Structure formats: structure tokens, C-alpha cells
Amino acid sequence: MRRTPLYEKHVRLGAKMVDFGGWAMPVSYPTGILDEHRATRTAVGMFDVCHMGEVHFVGSGAAATVQRLVTNDVARLENGRAFYTVACLKSGGIVDDLIVYRLQPDHYVAVVNASNIDKDVDWFQEHKGAACDVQDRSEMTGLIAFQGPGAAQALQPLTTFPLDQLRTFSFATDVTVAGLPIWIARTGYTGEDGFEIFCDAKDAPTLWDRLVDAATTAGGRPVGLGARDTLRLEARLPLYGNDLDQETTPLEAGLGWVVKLDGDDFIGRDALRAQAAAGVARKLTGFVMTERGIARHGYAIFDADGAAVGTVTSGGPAPTLGRNVGLGYVPTRLSVTGTKLSIDCRGKRVGAEVVSGPFYKRGRK
């Protein structure tokens, strides 16, 4: 298994390490997933995301290349701004979901999923336009997420940069944290406010130690993959490989808001226009369990008449809510709020009900 620059730090903290897409990653620390989840919701959680990929697009043709590769409108990005988007095949199937950052008119960075780095880079290279150099800088880049309602207050003493001036989906370069050169973004994957701190990979261990101290002082802690999954599920944020893949389209996944069908051309636009015109036959739908049982990835979904209608893509407890929740693709007619479903949980049909929006939203339950 590959190791991030923070592997030894996790081991010394007593983390349980697992194979995550070929990476040795912490699934939890000694206090457990529930404690890590609650710490992120109430104080600060910090995450090793050094395994994520950072792909740079450089040159006079960078903007045109990125526009061709992703579904969102690159023209609306200004320097220091970022957006969430997807890259699609000609069929409309999702190659990956990613965040694109504009550093300069001729320099963009895409942060891609760890398990997709090689595939994405090959795909970017194959479809890039003229005057654009695609550079995979993943191995030389460290990335630590610092998330939670106490994140800004805990992080501010480590930097002179005024964090309150950083808007959501903005970032700043030429910043120092704990005396180390970094660039910092305000995009997240937990449903909470927080920051992503990019650094040189060799600086990641030192930065991690300083951030652990800051988080601990604020009542927070390091967080592993287990709580990262329950946090993103509560916020109804999709996971590539579970909720998104090359057989699903962004329109089916409820990501139509990142697809600009009337904007500049991109790979997959014709297929998505046709799907939009014909009507989306199935949708990624959220549900809460109304009876005792936990929906897990791969479990069958049934309608009120007992017919199999889909499969759970993500599911599990929502600790903040004290309920069990899940996501899955079902026919569009069944994606309406209040629709009754049932989930086959180890041979037993367990009741569920469709709900709209995120299960948890910051500031309310």
C-alpha cells in the first residue's frame, strides 16, 4: 500500500490503518468514530487528505482545456475562486467529481479523488487542448483538512492571514501557517465550515503536529475515514465509486447544478442535453430508515408494492441525527419526498421514507 507523508503520525497516534484504494489510511483513532464525528460537528476535526490528487493545467490554453473537460462554467471563475464540478465521458457518465481552482488565467488546479488519479491524468492528457501542459503534482503536495465550527478560531493564531476574509469556495496563496508556506482554501466535505491547507509534501508532518495541537486545544481531534464517511453522508455529499461512477450521469445524481448545458461545449454535453430533454429516468435519492435497520452499500431497495426498484449506494448511521440514513438510485417517480420504500437488510425488509435535501445542514438538524 502507498503511504501519505503522515503515515507515521497516524501510527504513533494509535490509528487503525486500512487499505483505502491502495493507500494505507487511518479509519479511526483510539477514541473511535463516533467521538471523531462529534468533535467535527462541535469543535474541530482534522483529516489527512494527502492521498487526493492535485493536477495542474498550465499555459495559454489552460482555461479552454479545463472548460472542455468539466461540466461547470470555467469562464465565471476569477483568480482565487473555486468550484465543484464533474468530468464526463461522451456518454454522460462521470469520470470523476472534482474541485477546480483558478490561480491565474493560465493556471488552474483540479483536486481529484485518490483512487482516480492515474485514470484522470491519462484522460486529461488524452483530451487536453493546445497550449496546455497537464502536470500531476500529487506526490509533491500535502493536503490537510481542518473542519468544524471552531476551525477558524483554532487556526487563526497560526497565521497572520485574516481567515474571516476568505469566502466559501475561495482560496489564498502566498500564506504561511505555523511558519510554513501554504495555500489555503475554504471548501469542505463534512457539511461544516473549515479549510483545506495545501503544502509541500515534506512540510506535511510538521504542519500536522501544529494543527493537532491547535485542534486539541479547541476540543477537537484527528479524524479518520470512518467519521469522514458518516459526516459526508449526513451532509448528503456523494462519494465516487459508491454514488457516482461512469455508469451514472450528473443529472441522475442530482448534480444538475454543476452542469451548464447552455454554456461552452464540454465532453458529454450532447448526451446530457438529450437526457435532460427526454427526462431523467432515475435519481439518486435520500431516505431515512423508519424501522430498525441500517442500509448498507449494495442492499436492494423495494417500492411499496414489494418490487425491486434500486440499490443502496451509501448508507449508515447519522450520529448527529440519531437516525439511520441512506442514498440510492430509484425511478424518478419514487424520488418524491414522503415516498415509502423498504430496504433488504440481510434478508429482512425494513421500512424507509424518501426525504429531500441534506440529512444534516449546518445550524439546524
Tab-separated table of C-alpha atoms in Angstrom, residues 74-349:
chain	number	residue	atom	x	y	z
A	74	VAL	CA	-14.959	27.911	-16.161
A	75	ALA	CA	-15.478	31.439	-17.513
A	76	ARG	CA	-17.201	32.500	-14.292
A	77	LEU	CA	-14.161	31.675	-12.153
A	78	GLU	CA	-11.967	34.568	-11.028
A	79	ASN	CA	-8.464	34.318	-9.606
A	80	GLY	CA	-8.707	32.916	-6.079
A	81	ARG	CA	-12.065	31.242	-6.650
A	82	ALA	CA	-13.005	27.570	-6.988
A	83	PHE	CA	-15.997	25.440	-7.867
A	84	TYR	CA	-17.220	21.879	-7.551
A	85	THR	CA	-17.845	20.094	-10.830
A	86	VAL	CA	-17.681	16.759	-12.641
A	87	ALA	CA	-15.864	15.465	-15.692
A	88	CYS	CA	-17.870	13.263	-18.028
A	89	LEU	CA	-17.425	10.739	-20.788
A	90	LYS	CA	-19.109	11.345	-24.152
A	91	SER	CA	-21.892	9.117	-22.820
A	92	GLY	CA	-22.503	11.495	-19.916
A	93	GLY	CA	-21.126	9.020	-17.378
A	94	ILE	CA	-18.987	10.555	-14.662
A	95	VAL	CA	-15.214	10.197	-14.955
A	96	ASP	CA	-14.729	11.891	-11.569
A	97	ASP	CA	-16.070	14.648	-9.356
A	98	LEU	CA	-13.528	17.309	-8.523
A	99	ILE	CA	-12.868	20.844	-7.347
A	100	VAL	CA	-11.256	23.274	-9.773
A	101	TYR	CA	-9.234	26.253	-8.521
A	102	ARG	CA	-8.191	29.210	-10.685
A	103	LEU	CA	-4.803	30.572	-9.664
A	104	GLN	CA	-4.274	32.681	-12.794
A	105	PRO	CA	-5.900	32.925	-16.249
A	106	ASP	CA	-3.266	30.451	-17.449
A	107	HIS	CA	-3.081	28.251	-14.345
A	108	TYR	CA	-5.818	26.031	-12.914
A	109	VAL	CA	-5.628	23.198	-10.377
A	110	ALA	CA	-8.022	20.254	-10.148
A	111	VAL	CA	-8.208	18.221	-6.930
A	112	VAL	CA	-9.325	14.712	-7.850
A	113	ASN	CA	-10.182	11.555	-5.949
A	114	ALA	CA	-7.227	9.470	-4.808
A	115	SER	CA	-8.365	6.250	-6.464
A	116	ASN	CA	-8.808	8.065	-9.781
A	117	ILE	CA	-5.518	9.975	-10.053
A	118	ASP	CA	-3.872	7.832	-12.722
A	119	LYS	CA	-7.090	7.378	-14.687
A	120	ASP	CA	-7.916	11.084	-14.538
A	121	VAL	CA	-4.453	12.245	-15.553
A	122	ASP	CA	-4.472	9.889	-18.555
A	123	TRP	CA	-7.929	11.149	-19.516
A	124	PHE	CA	-6.920	14.791	-19.109
A	125	GLN	CA	-3.832	14.208	-21.255
A	126	GLU	CA	-5.861	12.461	-23.941
A	127	HIS	CA	-8.415	15.271	-24.191
A	128	LYS	CA	-6.373	18.389	-23.457
A	129	GLY	CA	-6.346	21.215	-25.964
A	130	ALA	CA	-3.453	23.114	-27.489
A	131	ALA	CA	-1.068	25.232	-25.409
A	132	CYS	CA	-1.892	23.471	-22.147
A	133	ASP	CA	0.506	21.409	-20.061
A	134	VAL	CA	-1.112	18.869	-17.714
A	135	GLN	CA	1.074	18.296	-14.645
A	136	ASP	CA	0.396	15.703	-11.948
A	137	ARG	CA	1.856	17.215	-8.767
A	138	SER	CA	0.062	14.858	-6.370
A	139	GLU	CA	3.134	13.214	-4.848
A	140	MET	CA	4.825	16.527	-4.091
A	141	THR	CA	1.717	18.051	-2.490
A	142	GLY	CA	0.482	17.621	1.073
A	143	LEU	CA	-3.140	18.370	1.962
A	144	ILE	CA	-4.745	18.589	5.400
A	145	ALA	CA	-8.407	19.447	6.020
A	146	PHE	CA	-9.281	21.411	9.159
A	147	GLN	CA	-13.061	21.307	9.605
A	148	GLY	CA	-15.687	22.295	12.151
A	149	PRO	CA	-17.431	25.272	13.777
A	150	GLY	CA	-14.280	26.042	15.761
A	151	ALA	CA	-11.899	25.740	12.800
A	152	ALA	CA	-11.371	29.433	12.088
A	153	GLN	CA	-10.833	30.380	15.724
A	154	ALA	CA	-8.424	27.490	16.294
A	155	LEU	CA	-6.434	28.127	13.114
A	156	GLN	CA	-6.167	31.922	13.265
A	157	PRO	CA	-3.334	32.037	15.873
A	158	LEU	CA	-1.138	30.048	13.472
A	159	THR	CA	-1.365	32.553	10.618
A	160	THR	CA	-1.370	36.297	10.004
A	161	PHE	CA	-3.768	35.833	7.097
A	162	PRO	CA	-7.270	37.085	8.085
A	163	LEU	CA	-9.334	33.914	7.747
A	164	ASP	CA	-12.621	35.782	8.044
A	165	GLN	CA	-11.877	37.393	4.659
A	166	LEU	CA	-11.795	34.032	2.921
A	167	ARG	CA	-15.196	33.327	1.384
A	168	THR	CA	-16.657	29.886	0.767
A	169	PHE	CA	-15.080	28.317	-2.315
A	170	SER	CA	-12.273	30.852	-2.256
A	171	PHE	CA	-8.586	30.297	-1.628
A	172	ALA	CA	-5.426	32.273	-0.985
A	173	THR	CA	-1.842	31.584	-1.969
A	174	ASP	CA	1.376	33.009	-0.502
A	175	VAL	CA	0.107	32.334	3.028
A	176	THR	CA	2.004	30.880	5.976
A	177	VAL	CA	0.583	28.644	8.694
A	178	ALA	CA	2.846	27.764	11.612
A	179	GLY	CA	5.636	29.482	9.704
A	180	LEU	CA	5.299	27.155	6.703
A	181	PRO	CA	4.424	28.322	3.170
A	182	ILE	CA	0.992	27.043	2.154
A	183	TRP	CA	-2.076	27.927	0.211
A	184	ILE	CA	-5.445	27.661	1.877
A	185	ALA	CA	-8.977	27.071	0.603
A	186	ARG	CA	-12.425	27.208	2.157
A	187	THR	CA	-14.042	24.186	0.553
A	188	GLY	CA	-15.031	21.089	2.504
A	189	TYR	CA	-16.536	17.628	2.568
A	190	THR	CA	-18.098	17.423	6.028
A	191	GLY	CA	-21.063	19.802	5.987
A	192	GLU	CA	-19.133	22.140	8.304
A	193	ASP	CA	-17.136	25.311	7.800
A	194	GLY	CA	-13.417	24.793	7.513
A	195	PHE	CA	-10.252	24.889	5.486
A	196	GLU	CA	-8.044	22.806	3.242
A	197	ILE	CA	-4.347	23.536	3.665
A	198	PHE	CA	-2.033	22.692	0.760
A	199	CYS	CA	1.694	22.434	1.449
A	200	ASP	CA	4.890	20.870	0.194
A	201	ALA	CA	4.703	17.147	0.998
A	202	LYS	CA	7.912	17.350	3.044
A	203	ASP	CA	6.326	20.001	5.301
A	204	ALA	CA	3.157	17.994	5.971
A	205	PRO	CA	4.380	16.181	9.140
A	206	THR	CA	5.451	19.430	10.839
A	207	LEU	CA	2.245	21.161	9.819
A	208	TRP	CA	0.197	18.204	11.075
A	209	ASP	CA	1.752	18.403	14.538
A	210	ARG	CA	0.983	22.114	14.845
A	211	LEU	CA	-2.567	21.601	13.664
A	212	VAL	CA	-3.113	18.692	16.072
A	213	ASP	CA	-2.083	20.972	18.929
A	214	ALA	CA	-4.424	23.713	17.723
A	215	ALA	CA	-7.344	21.322	17.249
A	216	THR	CA	-6.816	19.633	20.621
A	217	THR	CA	-6.754	22.998	22.414
A	218	ALA	CA	-10.106	23.802	20.790
A	219	GLY	CA	-11.658	20.478	21.839
A	220	GLY	CA	-11.060	18.792	18.501
A	221	ARG	CA	-9.021	15.847	17.260
A	222	PRO	CA	-7.689	13.960	14.234
A	223	VAL	CA	-10.392	12.142	12.289
A	224	GLY	CA	-10.183	9.003	10.168
A	225	LEU	CA	-12.044	7.680	7.157
A	226	GLY	CA	-14.865	6.218	9.233
A	227	ALA	CA	-16.116	9.541	10.556
A	228	ARG	CA	-15.285	11.250	7.275
A	229	ASP	CA	-17.835	8.933	5.686
A	230	THR	CA	-20.573	9.498	8.295
A	231	LEU	CA	-20.004	13.262	8.121
A	232	ARG	CA	-20.263	13.449	4.335
A	233	LEU	CA	-23.277	11.122	4.317
A	234	GLU	CA	-25.145	13.315	6.818
A	235	ALA	CA	-24.451	16.281	4.529
A	236	ARG	CA	-25.577	14.175	1.545
A	237	LEU	CA	-22.291	14.627	-0.289
A	238	PRO	CA	-21.703	11.902	-2.905
A	239	LEU	CA	-18.755	9.533	-2.874
A	240	TYR	CA	-17.174	8.492	-6.155
A	241	GLY	CA	-17.202	4.729	-6.527
A	242	ASN	CA	-20.369	4.466	-4.442
A	243	ASP	CA	-22.841	7.146	-5.525
A	244	LEU	CA	-21.042	8.259	-8.693
A	245	ASP	CA	-19.321	6.282	-11.438
A	246	GLN	CA	-19.023	6.005	-15.204
A	247	GLU	CA	-22.485	4.423	-15.415
A	248	THR	CA	-24.216	7.354	-13.685
A	249	THR	CA	-24.722	10.856	-15.038
A	250	PRO	CA	-24.658	14.104	-13.053
A	251	LEU	CA	-28.330	14.688	-13.895
A	252	GLU	CA	-29.243	11.338	-12.338
A	253	ALA	CA	-27.026	12.099	-9.330
A	254	GLY	CA	-28.766	15.387	-8.547
A	255	LEU	CA	-25.749	17.384	-9.719
A	256	GLY	CA	-27.520	19.271	-12.476
A	257	TRP	CA	-26.500	22.494	-10.754
A	258	VAL	CA	-22.876	21.908	-11.830
A	259	VAL	CA	-23.849	21.163	-15.434
A	260	LYS	CA	-24.125	24.231	-17.693
A	261	LEU	CA	-25.897	22.784	-20.723
A	262	ASP	CA	-26.252	26.214	-22.360
A	263	GLY	CA	-22.630	27.230	-21.796
A	264	ASP	CA	-19.498	26.415	-23.754
A	265	ASP	CA	-19.110	22.910	-25.108
A	266	PHE	CA	-17.726	20.139	-22.892
A	267	ILE	CA	-17.281	16.405	-23.273
A	268	GLY	CA	-20.636	14.726	-22.688
A	269	ARG	CA	-22.804	17.803	-23.267
A	270	ASP	CA	-24.757	16.309	-26.174
A	271	ALA	CA	-25.604	13.170	-24.211
A	272	LEU	CA	-26.664	15.199	-21.174
A	273	ARG	CA	-28.773	17.540	-23.279
A	274	ALA	CA	-30.545	14.505	-24.745
A	275	GLN	CA	-31.112	13.037	-21.288
A	276	ALA	CA	-32.468	16.338	-19.975
A	277	ALA	CA	-34.837	16.629	-22.952
A	278	ALA	CA	-36.100	13.056	-22.594
A	279	GLY	CA	-36.415	13.260	-18.804
A	280	VAL	CA	-34.201	11.582	-16.238
A	281	ALA	CA	-35.477	8.054	-15.632
A	282	ARG	CA	-33.824	7.527	-12.248
A	283	LYS	CA	-32.458	9.753	-9.496
A	284	LEU	CA	-30.066	9.457	-6.588
A	285	THR	CA	-32.485	9.659	-3.684
A	286	GLY	CA	-32.049	10.154	0.042
A	287	PHE	CA	-34.049	8.192	2.579
A	288	VAL	CA	-34.312	7.724	6.328
A	289	MET	CA	-34.994	4.363	7.911
A	290	THR	CA	-38.393	4.320	9.628
A	291	GLU	CA	-37.804	0.956	11.241
A	292	ARG	CA	-34.827	-0.536	12.998
A	293	GLY	CA	-32.138	-1.408	10.491
A	294	ILE	CA	-29.074	0.009	8.743
A	295	ALA	CA	-28.939	0.339	4.970
A	296	ARG	CA	-25.548	-0.590	3.541
A	297	HIS	CA	-23.962	-0.227	0.122
A	298	GLY	CA	-25.326	-2.877	-2.227
A	299	TYR	CA	-28.583	-3.596	-0.360
A	300	ALA	CA	-31.690	-3.873	-2.552
A	301	ILE	CA	-34.403	-1.189	-2.464
A	302	PHE	CA	-38.094	-2.093	-2.875
A	303	ASP	CA	-41.185	0.015	-3.518
A	304	ALA	CA	-44.401	-0.124	-1.506
A	305	ASP	CA	-45.671	-2.993	-3.691
A	306	GLY	CA	-42.609	-5.107	-2.960
A	307	ALA	CA	-40.962	-4.710	-6.367
A	308	ALA	CA	-37.175	-4.281	-6.517
A	309	VAL	CA	-36.503	-0.759	-7.764
A	310	GLY	CA	-32.879	0.046	-6.971
A	311	THR	CA	-29.789	-0.462	-4.873
A	312	VAL	CA	-28.345	1.402	-1.901
A	313	THR	CA	-25.194	3.282	-2.896
A	314	SER	CA	-24.336	4.724	0.550
A	315	GLY	CA	-25.876	4.114	3.937
A	316	GLY	CA	-25.277	4.013	7.648
A	317	PRO	CA	-25.944	5.821	10.917
A	318	ALA	CA	-26.269	9.607	11.036
A	319	PRO	CA	-24.887	10.202	14.553
A	320	THR	CA	-25.881	13.859	14.732
A	321	LEU	CA	-29.490	12.971	13.973
A	322	GLY	CA	-29.717	9.705	15.864
A	323	ARG	CA	-31.203	8.022	12.779
A	324	ASN	CA	-30.083	5.678	10.034
A	325	VAL	CA	-29.997	7.117	6.516
A	326	GLY	CA	-29.016	6.187	3.007
A	327	LEU	CA	-28.772	7.049	-0.669
A	328	GLY	CA	-29.691	5.032	-3.730
A	329	TYR	CA	-30.878	5.285	-7.308
A	330	VAL	CA	-34.605	4.719	-7.787
A	331	PRO	CA	-37.057	5.529	-10.598
A	332	THR	CA	-37.769	9.254	-10.708
A	333	ARG	CA	-41.422	8.707	-9.773
A	334	LEU	CA	-40.259	7.258	-6.430
A	335	SER	CA	-37.868	10.106	-5.594
A	336	VAL	CA	-40.674	12.309	-4.232
A	337	THR	CA	-40.465	13.298	-0.560
A	338	GLY	CA	-42.574	11.033	1.617
A	339	THR	CA	-42.479	8.024	-0.720
A	340	LYS	CA	-42.437	4.749	1.219
A	341	LEU	CA	-39.683	2.261	0.434
A	342	SER	CA	-38.141	-0.753	2.089
A	343	ILE	CA	-34.552	-1.957	2.230
A	344	ASP	CA	-33.471	-5.595	2.257
A	345	CYS	CA	-31.240	-5.623	5.343
A	346	ARG	CA	-29.734	-9.095	5.498
A	347	GLY	CA	-32.905	-10.792	4.316
A	348	LYS	CA	-35.356	-8.621	6.262
A	349	ARG	CA	-37.398	-5.852	4.628
